Structures are given as structure tokens and as C-alpha cells.
CSV table of C-alpha atoms and ligand atoms in Angstrom, one decimal:
chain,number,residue,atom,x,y,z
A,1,UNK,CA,0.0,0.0,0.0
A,2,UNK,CA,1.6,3.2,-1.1
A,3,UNK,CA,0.3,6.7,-1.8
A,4,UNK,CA,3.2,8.8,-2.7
A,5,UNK,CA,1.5,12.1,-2.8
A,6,UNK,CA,2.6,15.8,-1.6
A,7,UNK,CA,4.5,14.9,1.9
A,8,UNK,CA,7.4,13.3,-0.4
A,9,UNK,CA,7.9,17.0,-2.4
A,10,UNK,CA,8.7,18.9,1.2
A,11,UNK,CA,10.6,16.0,2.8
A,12,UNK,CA,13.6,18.8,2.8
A,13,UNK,CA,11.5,20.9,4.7
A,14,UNK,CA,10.6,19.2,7.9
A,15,UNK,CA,12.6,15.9,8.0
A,16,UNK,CA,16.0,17.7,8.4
A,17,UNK,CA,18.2,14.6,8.7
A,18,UNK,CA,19.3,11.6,6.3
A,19,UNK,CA,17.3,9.5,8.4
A,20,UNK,CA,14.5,11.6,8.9
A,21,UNK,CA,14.2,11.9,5.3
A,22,UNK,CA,14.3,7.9,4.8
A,23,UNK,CA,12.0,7.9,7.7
A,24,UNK,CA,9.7,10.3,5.7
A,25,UNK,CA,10.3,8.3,2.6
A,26,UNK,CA,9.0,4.9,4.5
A,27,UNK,CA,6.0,6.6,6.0
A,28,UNK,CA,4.9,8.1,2.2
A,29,UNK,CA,5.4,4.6,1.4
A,30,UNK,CA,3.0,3.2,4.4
A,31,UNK,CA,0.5,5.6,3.4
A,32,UNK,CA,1.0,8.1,6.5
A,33,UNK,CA,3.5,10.5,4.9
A,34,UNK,CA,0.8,13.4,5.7
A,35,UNK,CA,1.3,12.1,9.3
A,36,UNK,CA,5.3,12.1,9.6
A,37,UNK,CA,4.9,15.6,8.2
A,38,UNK,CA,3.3,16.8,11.1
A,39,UNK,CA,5.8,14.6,13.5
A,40,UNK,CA,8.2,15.8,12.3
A,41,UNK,CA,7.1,20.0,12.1
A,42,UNK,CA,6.1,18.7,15.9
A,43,UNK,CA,2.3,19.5,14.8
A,44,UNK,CA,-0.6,18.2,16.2
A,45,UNK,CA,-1.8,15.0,14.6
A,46,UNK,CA,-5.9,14.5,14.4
A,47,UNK,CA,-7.9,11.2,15.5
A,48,UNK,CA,-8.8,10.6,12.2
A,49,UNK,CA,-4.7,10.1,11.8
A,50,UNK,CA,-4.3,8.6,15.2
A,51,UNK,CA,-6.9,5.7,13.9
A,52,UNK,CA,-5.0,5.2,10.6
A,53,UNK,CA,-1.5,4.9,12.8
A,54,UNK,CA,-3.3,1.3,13.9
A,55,UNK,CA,-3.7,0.0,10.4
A,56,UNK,CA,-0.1,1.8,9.4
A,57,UNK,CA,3.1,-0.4,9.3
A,58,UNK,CA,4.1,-1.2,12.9
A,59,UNK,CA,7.7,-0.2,12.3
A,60,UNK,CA,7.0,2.8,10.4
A,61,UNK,CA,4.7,3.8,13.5
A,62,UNK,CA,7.4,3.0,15.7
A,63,UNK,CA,10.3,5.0,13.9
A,64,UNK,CA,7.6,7.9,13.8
A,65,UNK,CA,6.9,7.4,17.5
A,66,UNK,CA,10.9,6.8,18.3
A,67,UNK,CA,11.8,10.0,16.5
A,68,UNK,CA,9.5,11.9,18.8
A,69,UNK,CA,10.5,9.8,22.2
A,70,UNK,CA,14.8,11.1,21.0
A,71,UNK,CA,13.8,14.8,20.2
A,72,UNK,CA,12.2,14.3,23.8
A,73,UNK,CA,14.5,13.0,25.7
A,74,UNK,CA,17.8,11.6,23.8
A,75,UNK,CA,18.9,8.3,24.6
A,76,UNK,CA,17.5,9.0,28.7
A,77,UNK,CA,15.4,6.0,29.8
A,78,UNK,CA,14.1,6.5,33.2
A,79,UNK,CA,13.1,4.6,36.0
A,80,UNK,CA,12.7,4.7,40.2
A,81,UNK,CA,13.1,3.0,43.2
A,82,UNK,CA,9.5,2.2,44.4
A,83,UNK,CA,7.1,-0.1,46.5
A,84,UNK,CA,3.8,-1.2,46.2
A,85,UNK,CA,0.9,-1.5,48.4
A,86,UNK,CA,-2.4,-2.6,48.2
A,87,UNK,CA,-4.1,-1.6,51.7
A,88,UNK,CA,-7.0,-3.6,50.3
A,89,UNK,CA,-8.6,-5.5,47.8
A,90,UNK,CA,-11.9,-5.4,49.1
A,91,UNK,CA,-14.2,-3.6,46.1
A,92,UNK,CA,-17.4,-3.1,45.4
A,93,UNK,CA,-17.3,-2.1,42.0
A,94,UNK,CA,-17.6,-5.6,40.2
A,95,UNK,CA,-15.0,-4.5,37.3
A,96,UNK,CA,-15.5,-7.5,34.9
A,97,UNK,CA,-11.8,-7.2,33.9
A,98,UNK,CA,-10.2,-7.0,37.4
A,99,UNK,CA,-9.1,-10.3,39.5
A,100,UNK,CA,-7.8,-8.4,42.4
A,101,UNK,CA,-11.2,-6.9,43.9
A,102,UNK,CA,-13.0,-9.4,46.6
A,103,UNK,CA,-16.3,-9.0,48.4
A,104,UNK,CA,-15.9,-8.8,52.0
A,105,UNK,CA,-16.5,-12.6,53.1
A,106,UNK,CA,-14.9,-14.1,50.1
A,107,UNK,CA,-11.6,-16.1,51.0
A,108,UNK,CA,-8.1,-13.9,50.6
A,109,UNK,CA,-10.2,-11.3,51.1
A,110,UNK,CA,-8.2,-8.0,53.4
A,111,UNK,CA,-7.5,-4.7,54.5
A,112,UNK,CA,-4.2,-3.5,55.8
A,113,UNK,CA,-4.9,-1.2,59.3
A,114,UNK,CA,-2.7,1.8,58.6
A,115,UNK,CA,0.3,0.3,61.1
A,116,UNK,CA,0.1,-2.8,58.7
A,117,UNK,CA,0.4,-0.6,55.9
A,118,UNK,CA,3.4,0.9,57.8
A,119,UNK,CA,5.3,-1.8,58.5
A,120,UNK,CA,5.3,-2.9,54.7
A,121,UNK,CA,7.3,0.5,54.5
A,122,UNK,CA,9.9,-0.3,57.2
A,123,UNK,CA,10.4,-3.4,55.9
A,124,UNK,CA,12.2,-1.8,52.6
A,125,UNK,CA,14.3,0.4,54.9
A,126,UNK,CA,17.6,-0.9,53.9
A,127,UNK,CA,16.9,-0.6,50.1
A,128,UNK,CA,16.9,2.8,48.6
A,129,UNK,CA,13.3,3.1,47.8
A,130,UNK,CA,12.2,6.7,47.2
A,131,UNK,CA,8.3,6.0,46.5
A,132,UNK,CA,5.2,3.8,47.5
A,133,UNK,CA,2.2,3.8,44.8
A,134,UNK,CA,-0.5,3.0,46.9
A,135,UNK,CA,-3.8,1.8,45.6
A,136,UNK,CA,-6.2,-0.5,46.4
A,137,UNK,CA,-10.4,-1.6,46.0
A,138,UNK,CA,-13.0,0.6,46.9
A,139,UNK,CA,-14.2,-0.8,50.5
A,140,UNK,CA,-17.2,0.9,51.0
A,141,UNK,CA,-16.7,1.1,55.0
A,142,UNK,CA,-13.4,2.4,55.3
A,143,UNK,CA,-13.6,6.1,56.7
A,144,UNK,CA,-12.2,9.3,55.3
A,145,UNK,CA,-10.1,9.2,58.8
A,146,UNK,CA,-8.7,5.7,57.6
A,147,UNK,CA,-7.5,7.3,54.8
A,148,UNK,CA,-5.6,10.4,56.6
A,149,UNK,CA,-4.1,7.9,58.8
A,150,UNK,CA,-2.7,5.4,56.4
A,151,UNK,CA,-0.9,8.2,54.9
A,152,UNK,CA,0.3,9.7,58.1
A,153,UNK,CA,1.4,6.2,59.6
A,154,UNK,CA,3.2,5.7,56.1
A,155,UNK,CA,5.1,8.6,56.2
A,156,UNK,CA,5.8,8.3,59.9
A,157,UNK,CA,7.5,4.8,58.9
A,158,UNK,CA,9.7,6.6,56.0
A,159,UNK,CA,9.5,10.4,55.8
A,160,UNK,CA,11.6,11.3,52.8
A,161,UNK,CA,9.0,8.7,50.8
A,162,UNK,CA,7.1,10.3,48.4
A,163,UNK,CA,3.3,9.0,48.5
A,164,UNK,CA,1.9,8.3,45.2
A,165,UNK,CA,-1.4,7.3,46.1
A,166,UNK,CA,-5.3,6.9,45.8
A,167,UNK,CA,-6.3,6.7,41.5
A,168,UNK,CA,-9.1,8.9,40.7
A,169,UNK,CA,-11.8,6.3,41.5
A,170,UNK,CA,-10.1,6.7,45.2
A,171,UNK,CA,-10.8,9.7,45.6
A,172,UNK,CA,-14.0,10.1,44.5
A,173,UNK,CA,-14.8,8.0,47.3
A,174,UNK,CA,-12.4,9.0,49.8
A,175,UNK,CA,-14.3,12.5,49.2
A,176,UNK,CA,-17.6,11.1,49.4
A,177,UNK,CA,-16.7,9.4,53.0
A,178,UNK,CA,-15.4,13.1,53.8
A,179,UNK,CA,-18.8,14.4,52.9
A,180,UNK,CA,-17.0,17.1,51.4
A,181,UNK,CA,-16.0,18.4,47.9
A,182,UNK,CA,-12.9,16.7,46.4
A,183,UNK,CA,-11.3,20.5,46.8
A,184,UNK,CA,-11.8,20.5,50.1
A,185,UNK,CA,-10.3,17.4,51.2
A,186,UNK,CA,-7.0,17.5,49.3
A,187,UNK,CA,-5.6,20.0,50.8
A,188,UNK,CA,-5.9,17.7,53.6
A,189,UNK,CA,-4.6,14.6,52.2
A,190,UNK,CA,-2.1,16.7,51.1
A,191,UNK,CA,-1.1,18.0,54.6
A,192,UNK,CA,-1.5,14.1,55.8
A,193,UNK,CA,1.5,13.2,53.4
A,194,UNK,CA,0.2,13.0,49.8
A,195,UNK,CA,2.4,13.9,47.1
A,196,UNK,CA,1.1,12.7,43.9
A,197,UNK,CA,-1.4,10.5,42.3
A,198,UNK,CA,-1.4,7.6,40.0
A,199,UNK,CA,-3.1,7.1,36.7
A,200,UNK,CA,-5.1,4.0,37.2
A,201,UNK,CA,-9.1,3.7,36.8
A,202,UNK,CA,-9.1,5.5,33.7
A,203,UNK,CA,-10.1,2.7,31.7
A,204,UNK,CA,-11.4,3.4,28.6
A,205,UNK,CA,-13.5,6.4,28.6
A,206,UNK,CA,-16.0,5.7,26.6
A,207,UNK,CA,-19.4,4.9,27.7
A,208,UNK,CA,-20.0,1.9,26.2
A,209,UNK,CA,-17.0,0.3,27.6
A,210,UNK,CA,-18.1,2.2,30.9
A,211,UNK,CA,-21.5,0.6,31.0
A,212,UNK,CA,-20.8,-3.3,29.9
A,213,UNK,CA,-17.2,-3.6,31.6
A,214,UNK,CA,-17.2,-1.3,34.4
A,215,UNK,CA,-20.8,0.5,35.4
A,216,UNK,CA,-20.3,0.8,38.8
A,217,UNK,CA,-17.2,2.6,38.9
A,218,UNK,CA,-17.0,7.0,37.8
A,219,UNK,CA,-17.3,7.2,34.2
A,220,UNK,CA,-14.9,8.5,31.7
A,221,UNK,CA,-16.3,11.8,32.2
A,222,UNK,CA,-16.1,11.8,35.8
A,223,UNK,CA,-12.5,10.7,36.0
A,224,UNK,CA,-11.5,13.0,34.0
A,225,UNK,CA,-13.4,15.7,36.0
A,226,UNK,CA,-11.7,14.4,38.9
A,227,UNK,CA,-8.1,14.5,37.3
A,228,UNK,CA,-8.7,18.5,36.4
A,229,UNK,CA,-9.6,19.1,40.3
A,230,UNK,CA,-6.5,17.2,41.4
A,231,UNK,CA,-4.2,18.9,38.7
A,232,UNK,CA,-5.7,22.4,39.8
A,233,UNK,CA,-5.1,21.3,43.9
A,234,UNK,CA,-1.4,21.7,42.7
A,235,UNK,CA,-0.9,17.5,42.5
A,236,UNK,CA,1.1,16.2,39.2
A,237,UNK,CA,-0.6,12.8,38.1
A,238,UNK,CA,0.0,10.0,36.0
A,239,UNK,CA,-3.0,8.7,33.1
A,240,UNK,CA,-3.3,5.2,31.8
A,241,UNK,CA,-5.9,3.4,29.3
A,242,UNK,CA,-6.4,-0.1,29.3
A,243,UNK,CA,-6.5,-1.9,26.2
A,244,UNK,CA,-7.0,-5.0,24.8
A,245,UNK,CA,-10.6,-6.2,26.1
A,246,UNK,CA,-13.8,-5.6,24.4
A,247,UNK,CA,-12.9,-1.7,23.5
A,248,UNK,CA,-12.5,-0.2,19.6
A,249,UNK,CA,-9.6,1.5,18.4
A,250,UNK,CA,-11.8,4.6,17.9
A,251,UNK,CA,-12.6,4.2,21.4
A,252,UNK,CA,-9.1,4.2,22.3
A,253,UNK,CA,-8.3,7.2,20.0
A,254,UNK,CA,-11.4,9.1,21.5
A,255,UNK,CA,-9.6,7.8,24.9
A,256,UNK,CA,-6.4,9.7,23.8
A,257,UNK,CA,-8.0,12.7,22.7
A,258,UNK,CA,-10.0,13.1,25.4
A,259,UNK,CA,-6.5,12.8,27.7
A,260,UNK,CA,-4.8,15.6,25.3
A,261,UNK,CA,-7.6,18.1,26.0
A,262,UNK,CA,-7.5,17.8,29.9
A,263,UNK,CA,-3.9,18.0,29.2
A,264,UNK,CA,-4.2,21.4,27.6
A,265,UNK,CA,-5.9,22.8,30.1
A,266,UNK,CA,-4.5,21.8,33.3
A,267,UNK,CA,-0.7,20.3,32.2
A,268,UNK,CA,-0.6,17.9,35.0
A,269,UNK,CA,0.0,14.9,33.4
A,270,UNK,CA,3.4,13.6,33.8
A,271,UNK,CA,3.2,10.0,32.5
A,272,UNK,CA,0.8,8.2,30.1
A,273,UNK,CA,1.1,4.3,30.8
A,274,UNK,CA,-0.7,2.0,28.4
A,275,UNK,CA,-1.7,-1.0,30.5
A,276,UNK,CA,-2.3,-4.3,28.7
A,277,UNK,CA,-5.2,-6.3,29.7
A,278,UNK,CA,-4.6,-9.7,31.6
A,279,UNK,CA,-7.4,-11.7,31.4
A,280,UNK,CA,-6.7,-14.7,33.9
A,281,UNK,CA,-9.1,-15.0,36.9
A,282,UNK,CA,-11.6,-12.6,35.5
A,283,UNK,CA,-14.8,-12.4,33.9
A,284,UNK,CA,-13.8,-11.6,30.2
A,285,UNK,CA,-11.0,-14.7,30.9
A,286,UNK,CA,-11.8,-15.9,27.1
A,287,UNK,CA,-10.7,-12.3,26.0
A,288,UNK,CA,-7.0,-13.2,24.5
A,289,UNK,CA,-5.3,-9.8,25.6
A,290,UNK,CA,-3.1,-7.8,23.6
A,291,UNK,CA,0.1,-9.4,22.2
A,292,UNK,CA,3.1,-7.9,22.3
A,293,UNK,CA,3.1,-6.2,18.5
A,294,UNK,CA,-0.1,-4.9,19.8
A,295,UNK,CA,1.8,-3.5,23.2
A,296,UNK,CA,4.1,-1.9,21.1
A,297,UNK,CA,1.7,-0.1,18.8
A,298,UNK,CA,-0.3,1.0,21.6
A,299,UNK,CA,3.1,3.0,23.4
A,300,UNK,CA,3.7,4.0,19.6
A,301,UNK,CA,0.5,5.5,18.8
A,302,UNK,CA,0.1,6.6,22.4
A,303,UNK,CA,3.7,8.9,22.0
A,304,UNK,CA,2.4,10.5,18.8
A,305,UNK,CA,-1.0,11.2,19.6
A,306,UNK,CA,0.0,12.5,23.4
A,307,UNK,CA,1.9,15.2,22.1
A,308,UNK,CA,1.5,17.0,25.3
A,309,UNK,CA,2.2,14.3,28.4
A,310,UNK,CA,6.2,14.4,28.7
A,311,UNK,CA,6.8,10.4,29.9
A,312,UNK,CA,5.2,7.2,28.0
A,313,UNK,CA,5.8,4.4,30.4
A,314,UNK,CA,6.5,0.8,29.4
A,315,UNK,CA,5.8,-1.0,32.3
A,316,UNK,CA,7.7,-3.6,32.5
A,317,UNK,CA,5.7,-5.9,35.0
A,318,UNK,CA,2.7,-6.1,33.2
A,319,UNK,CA,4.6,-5.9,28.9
A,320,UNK,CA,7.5,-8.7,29.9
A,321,UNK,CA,10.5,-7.2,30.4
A,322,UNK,CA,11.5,-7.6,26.6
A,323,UNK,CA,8.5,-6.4,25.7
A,324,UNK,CA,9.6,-3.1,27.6
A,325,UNK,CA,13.2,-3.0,26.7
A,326,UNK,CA,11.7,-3.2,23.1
A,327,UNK,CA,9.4,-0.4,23.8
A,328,UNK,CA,12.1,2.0,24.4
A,329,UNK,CA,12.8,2.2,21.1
A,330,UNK,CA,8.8,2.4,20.2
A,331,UNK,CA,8.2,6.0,21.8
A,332,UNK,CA,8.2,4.6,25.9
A,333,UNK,CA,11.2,6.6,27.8
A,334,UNK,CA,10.4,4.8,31.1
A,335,UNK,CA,9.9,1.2,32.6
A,336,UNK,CA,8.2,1.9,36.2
A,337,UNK,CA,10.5,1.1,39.0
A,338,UNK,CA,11.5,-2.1,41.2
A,339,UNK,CA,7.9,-2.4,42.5
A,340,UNK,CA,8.1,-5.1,45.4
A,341,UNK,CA,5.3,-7.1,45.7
A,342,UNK,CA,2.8,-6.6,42.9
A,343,UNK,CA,-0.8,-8.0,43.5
A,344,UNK,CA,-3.0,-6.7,40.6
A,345,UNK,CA,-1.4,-7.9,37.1
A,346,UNK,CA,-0.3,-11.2,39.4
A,347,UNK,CA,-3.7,-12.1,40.1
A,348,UNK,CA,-4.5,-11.7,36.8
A,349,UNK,CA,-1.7,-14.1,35.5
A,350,UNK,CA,1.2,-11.9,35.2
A,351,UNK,CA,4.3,-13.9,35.0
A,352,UNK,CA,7.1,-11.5,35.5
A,353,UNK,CA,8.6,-11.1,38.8
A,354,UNK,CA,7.4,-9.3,41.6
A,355,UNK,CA,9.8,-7.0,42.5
A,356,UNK,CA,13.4,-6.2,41.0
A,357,UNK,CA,16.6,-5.0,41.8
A,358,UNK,CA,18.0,-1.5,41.3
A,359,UNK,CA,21.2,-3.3,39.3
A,360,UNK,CA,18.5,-5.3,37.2
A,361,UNK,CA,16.9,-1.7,35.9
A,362,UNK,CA,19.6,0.1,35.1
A,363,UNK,CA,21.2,-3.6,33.1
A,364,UNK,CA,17.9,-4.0,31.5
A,365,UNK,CA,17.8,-0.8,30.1
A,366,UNK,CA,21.4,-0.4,28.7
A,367,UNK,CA,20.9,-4.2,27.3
A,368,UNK,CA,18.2,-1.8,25.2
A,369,UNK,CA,21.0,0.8,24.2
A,370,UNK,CA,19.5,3.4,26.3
A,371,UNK,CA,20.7,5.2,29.4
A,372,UNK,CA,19.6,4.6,32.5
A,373,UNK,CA,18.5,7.6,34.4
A,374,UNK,CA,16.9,7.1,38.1
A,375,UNK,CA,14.5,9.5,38.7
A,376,UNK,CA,12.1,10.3,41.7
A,377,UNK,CA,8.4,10.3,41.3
A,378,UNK,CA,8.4,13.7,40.0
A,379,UNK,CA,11.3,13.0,37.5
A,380,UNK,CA,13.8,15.3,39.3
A,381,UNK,CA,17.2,13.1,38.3
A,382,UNK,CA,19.3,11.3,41.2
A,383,UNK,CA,21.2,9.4,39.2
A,384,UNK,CA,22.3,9.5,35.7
A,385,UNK,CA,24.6,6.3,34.4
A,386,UNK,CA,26.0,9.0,31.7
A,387,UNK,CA,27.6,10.8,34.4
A,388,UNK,CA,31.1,10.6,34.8
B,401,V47,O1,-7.0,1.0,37.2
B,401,V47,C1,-7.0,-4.0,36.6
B,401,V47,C2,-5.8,-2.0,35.7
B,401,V47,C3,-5.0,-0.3,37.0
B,401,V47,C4,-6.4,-5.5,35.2
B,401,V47,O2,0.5,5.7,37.7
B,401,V47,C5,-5.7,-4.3,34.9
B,401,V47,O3,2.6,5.1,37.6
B,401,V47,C6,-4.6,-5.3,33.2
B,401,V47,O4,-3.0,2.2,37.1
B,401,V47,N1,-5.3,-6.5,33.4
B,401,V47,C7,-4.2,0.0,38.3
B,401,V47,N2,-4.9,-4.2,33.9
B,401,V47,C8,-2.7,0.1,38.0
B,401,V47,C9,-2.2,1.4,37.5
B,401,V47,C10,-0.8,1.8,37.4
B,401,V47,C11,0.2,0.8,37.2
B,401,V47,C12,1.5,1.1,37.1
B,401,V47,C13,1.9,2.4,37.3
B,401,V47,C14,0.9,3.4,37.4
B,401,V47,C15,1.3,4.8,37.6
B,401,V47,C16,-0.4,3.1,37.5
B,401,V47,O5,-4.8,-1.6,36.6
B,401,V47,C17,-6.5,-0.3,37.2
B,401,V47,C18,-6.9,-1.0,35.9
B,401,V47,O6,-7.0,-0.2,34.8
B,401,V47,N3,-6.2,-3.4,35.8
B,401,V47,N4,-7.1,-5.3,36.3
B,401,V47,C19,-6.1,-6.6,34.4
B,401,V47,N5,-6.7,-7.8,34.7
């Protein structure tokens, strides 16, 4: 499939290399020549482009996507030193693509008391761990004074640990048990130790995949509602979408879209993560999930379309690790961190480790050709292995 048309005649203009221009060349070639225009005059690309980039030639995609990820950020791949913990896995939100949740009497059901949650933080003392992501079910008895103390207890326990915590499903509720609006109470999860917030529960936004996957839960709208108040409360999030189930790729370019207009507005996304479906233990378990060309395609189209969100995150516990090492050259510029004990992807038949070493990262991502950089949760740099 070729359509050599008018992108071809200005490849001096914008494609300022050799190999841009043999990039540019390939892409008129693939059909999308129009598209590497505007990558490469760093213009906005449309939906209607963002849904031809899934039909497109994968590695055409991914040069386009790669060229954008190195005018970013060079050969820099980043990661941190983190922890994970899931104060709970009660829900009642019934997700049909989740196998962590449990209803309350259901075996291997729990909920961590604040002092549990805690000790889970001093046990990772001797390693250099700089975060904890923190998320968990929604329990619908916990109290909004639960909440304040699980982040006071885990900051007690570590206090130079930055707390990424509480996805925008979270705090809906956490707000809801406050009785007060989600303005009011940051501020106070914010004095109680909160420093950032992850970018899970997004989903797919779209109503349709809100009502037959996940209709309990906030919608698309009200998540991203949510988002806007947490950006404009002065907190830095992350965003995710996650694909592979029963969703459309216009549904996941609308998805995108609707993450690049918040994204004008507010600028607090830091980190657009792609998370592939695992379908083991849950109800859509005869839904294959994505394979690992589609992993690749979704980082790829999810760097050009996101022209706006700094980070694309591969990460690594839920891709395979050379799945994510492979990403790096597919538009991702960071794998997540060395996560110690990871419940959610695990339940759902996950088969990478749990946790890794610091060494690990950093070998993993020069195995890739790129250059480590350890960052902490708000990618100020600690470590750079370019330094001298
Ligand atoms: O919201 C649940 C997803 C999310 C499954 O912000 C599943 O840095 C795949 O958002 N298969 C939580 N995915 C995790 C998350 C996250 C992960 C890593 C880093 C960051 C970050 C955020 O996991 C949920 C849901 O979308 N999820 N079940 C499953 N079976």
C-alpha cells in the first residue's frame, strides 16, 4: 500500500536529517506521509490520523513514535526505586476485567490497618526506595479518617518517601466518605502526606465500555473531572488506558483525545502508561489480551498522539521485560520502577517477577542501548549512568 502524494515533495523541509528523510520516505510509502509531516514539524496529529496509525506499518509507526521519544528525551530512559501497596482488595465495583477486587466474606479477602500498611514500608528500609504507589479496592466502609491515617502512619515509617497514592476512583470515594468536595479534602490529604497521584481507573472512557465492563465505577467523564480538580489542587498525576478487552480503536483514540484536551488545560499529566489487559481470573478470561506487536503499537501511537504528556511508560511488570526493553525504542522513555510485591497484574496471570533490583533496571535498560536515568516520582534526576 503506497500513496506517494505531496509529503514526499517537502521531505527537505521538515525531516531535516538523512534519516528523517528515509523515515519520511517509509511513511509516504506506508501511506501516512501526511502524518510524519506533522511529526516531524512537531504539529498536532488528528484522531482521524491517530486511527490510521493502527492500520499503518508497525515499524513505520514506531520509527515515527521513536523519533519523537529522541527529540524528547535523547537516549534517557528512566526509572525509580518504588514499592507497592495494596491496603486492600476489598471492592465493590464488580470491574469485569479485574481479579484483584474481593467481596468482603470471600476467601483472601483484606485490608491493611494503617500500622500494617506501615510496617510494609519499614520493611524496605535498607533498600533505597524513594516512592510507595499506593492503591487498592473501593471498600465501601473504610472512613475518610482511615485514609488520613494510612498516609500519616506511612510517612511516619519513611518520611523522605514520596506517596503516590489513591487513583481517581479513590478519591472520589475518599471524598464522598469526607462528605466534602474533592477540593476541600486534598488540601488535607495533602497535609496528611500526599504527594502525587497515579493514573489507574481511567479505563477506557467511553461509555459503552463504561457501561458493559465497568458501570459501577466513575465514568470516563467523571474521572477526567476528577483529574482537572487534582491537577488544579497543585498534585502532578499519571494517566493510563487499558487496552485490549472488548474496547474499539476509535474508542481508544477518543480515549487519547479526550486525555490531550484535559492535558491542555491543566498540564498535569506527567506519564501516560498503556496497561495491557490480563485476562486470567476474570470475567472476560476468554478475551485473549493484547500481544506484544499490539503493546508496542499502543506506546507507539500513544507517544504520537499524546503530544502534550512528557513520559510514555512501558511498564515492565505487566509488557515482559523484553517487551519493555523493546518499547524504548517504540516512543516509551520509562519502565516503572523495582515495585516489590505486585498484586493486581499477578492475580491476573502476570508472569514477570514481583519486584526487581535497582542493578536489574539500570542492566535491562542499557541491554536496550539506552541510558539509564533514576529519577524520583516527579522526575527530578538522582542518578544519571552517563555521568562521569
Ligand atoms: O485501574 C486492573 C488496571 C489499574 C487489570 O500511575 C488491569 O505510575 C490489566 O493504574 N489486566 C491500576 N490491567 C494500576 C495502574 C498503574 C500501574 C503502574 C503504574 C501506574 C502509575 C499506574 O490496573 C487499574 C486497571 O486499569 N487493571 N485489572 C487486568 N486484569
Amino acid at each position: 500500500m503506497s500513496t506517494v502524494s505531496t509529503p514526499a515533495a517537502t521531505a527537505t523541509t521538515t525531516a531535516a536529517t538523512t534519516t528523517d528523510q528515509a523515515l519520511l520516505r517509509r511513511a509516504v510509502r506506508a501511506g501516512i506521509g501526511d502524518i510524519a509531516e506533522k511529526v516531524f514539524a512537531a504539529t498536532r496529529i488528528s484522531t482521524e490520523d491517530g486511527l490510521r496509525l493502527y492500520e499503518a506499518d508497525l515499524h513505520v509507526v514506531g520509527a515515527l513514535a521513536n523519533h519523537v521519544r529522541e527529540r524528547l528525551h535523547g537516549d534517557l530512559a528512566y526509572f525509580n526505586v518504588n514499592q507497592h501497596v495494596n491496603y486492600t482488595n476489598i471492592c465493590n465495583k464488580l470491574c469485569r476485567f479485574c481479579a484483584f477486587q474481593r467481596l468482603p466474606n470471600q476467601p483472601g479477602a483484606y485490608v491493611m490497618s494503617p500500622e500494617e500498611a506501615a510496617a510494609k514500608i519499614t520493611a524496605q528500609l535498607g533498600e533505597p526506595v524513594t516512592e510507595v504507589h499506593m492503591v487498592a479496592g473501593i471498600h465501601p466502609k473504610l472512613e475518610y479518617q482511615y485514609y488520613l491515617d494510612l498516609l500519616r502512619a506511612v510517612k511516619r515509617a519513611r518520611p523522605s518517601i514520596h506517596v503516590k497514592a489513591f487513583t481517581m476512583v479513590e478519591l472520589d470515594q475518599i471524598a464522598k466518605k469526607a462528605r466534602k468536595p474533592l477540593a476541600q479534602v486534598l488540601p488535607e490529604l495533602i497535609e496528611a502526606g500526599l504527594g502525587s497521584v497515579p493514573g489507574g481507573g481511567a479505563e477506557v472512557f467511553a461509555d459503552r465500555v463504561h457501561k458493559e465492563s465497568y458501570h459501577l465505577k466513575i465514568s470516563g467523564d467523571e474521572w477526567l473531572a476528577i483529574a482537572r480538580t487534582v491537577h488544579a489542587a497543585g498534585l502532578r498525576s499519571n494517566c493510563t488506558m487499558l487496552h485490549g478487552h472488548i474496547e474499539t480503536k476509535a474508542e481508544r483514540v477518543d480515549h487519547l483525545d479526550r486525555l490531550r484536551r484535559l492535558q491542555d488545560e491543566t498540564g498535569g499529566f506527567q506519564t501516560y502508561i498503556p496497561l495491557s489487559f490480563h485476562p486470567d481470573n476474570t470475567e472476560m478470561s476468554d478475551v485473549p489480551g493484547p500481544t506484544a506487536v499490539d503493546e508496542l503499537r499502543e506506546i507507539a501511537v500513544g507517544r504520537l498522539m499524546l503530544d502534550n504528556i512528557p513520559h510514555i511508560k512501558a511498564y515492565w511488570i505487566l509488557m515482559d521485560v523484553a517487551v519493555a526493553q523493546t518499547a524504548l525504542s517504540f516512543g516509551a522513555d520509562d519502565v516503572d520502577g523495582t515495585v516489590v510485591e505486585e498484586k493486581i497484574y499477578h492475580e491476573a496471570g502476570a508472569t514477570t517477577p514481583q519486584k526487581v533490583q535497582r542493578e536489574e533496571l539500570v542492566r535491562w535498560i542499557r541491554d536496550a542501548g539506552r541510558v539509564p536515568v533514576e529519577r524520583d516520582t516527579l522526575y527530578n534526576v538522582l542518578w544519571s549512568g552517563d555521568a562521569p
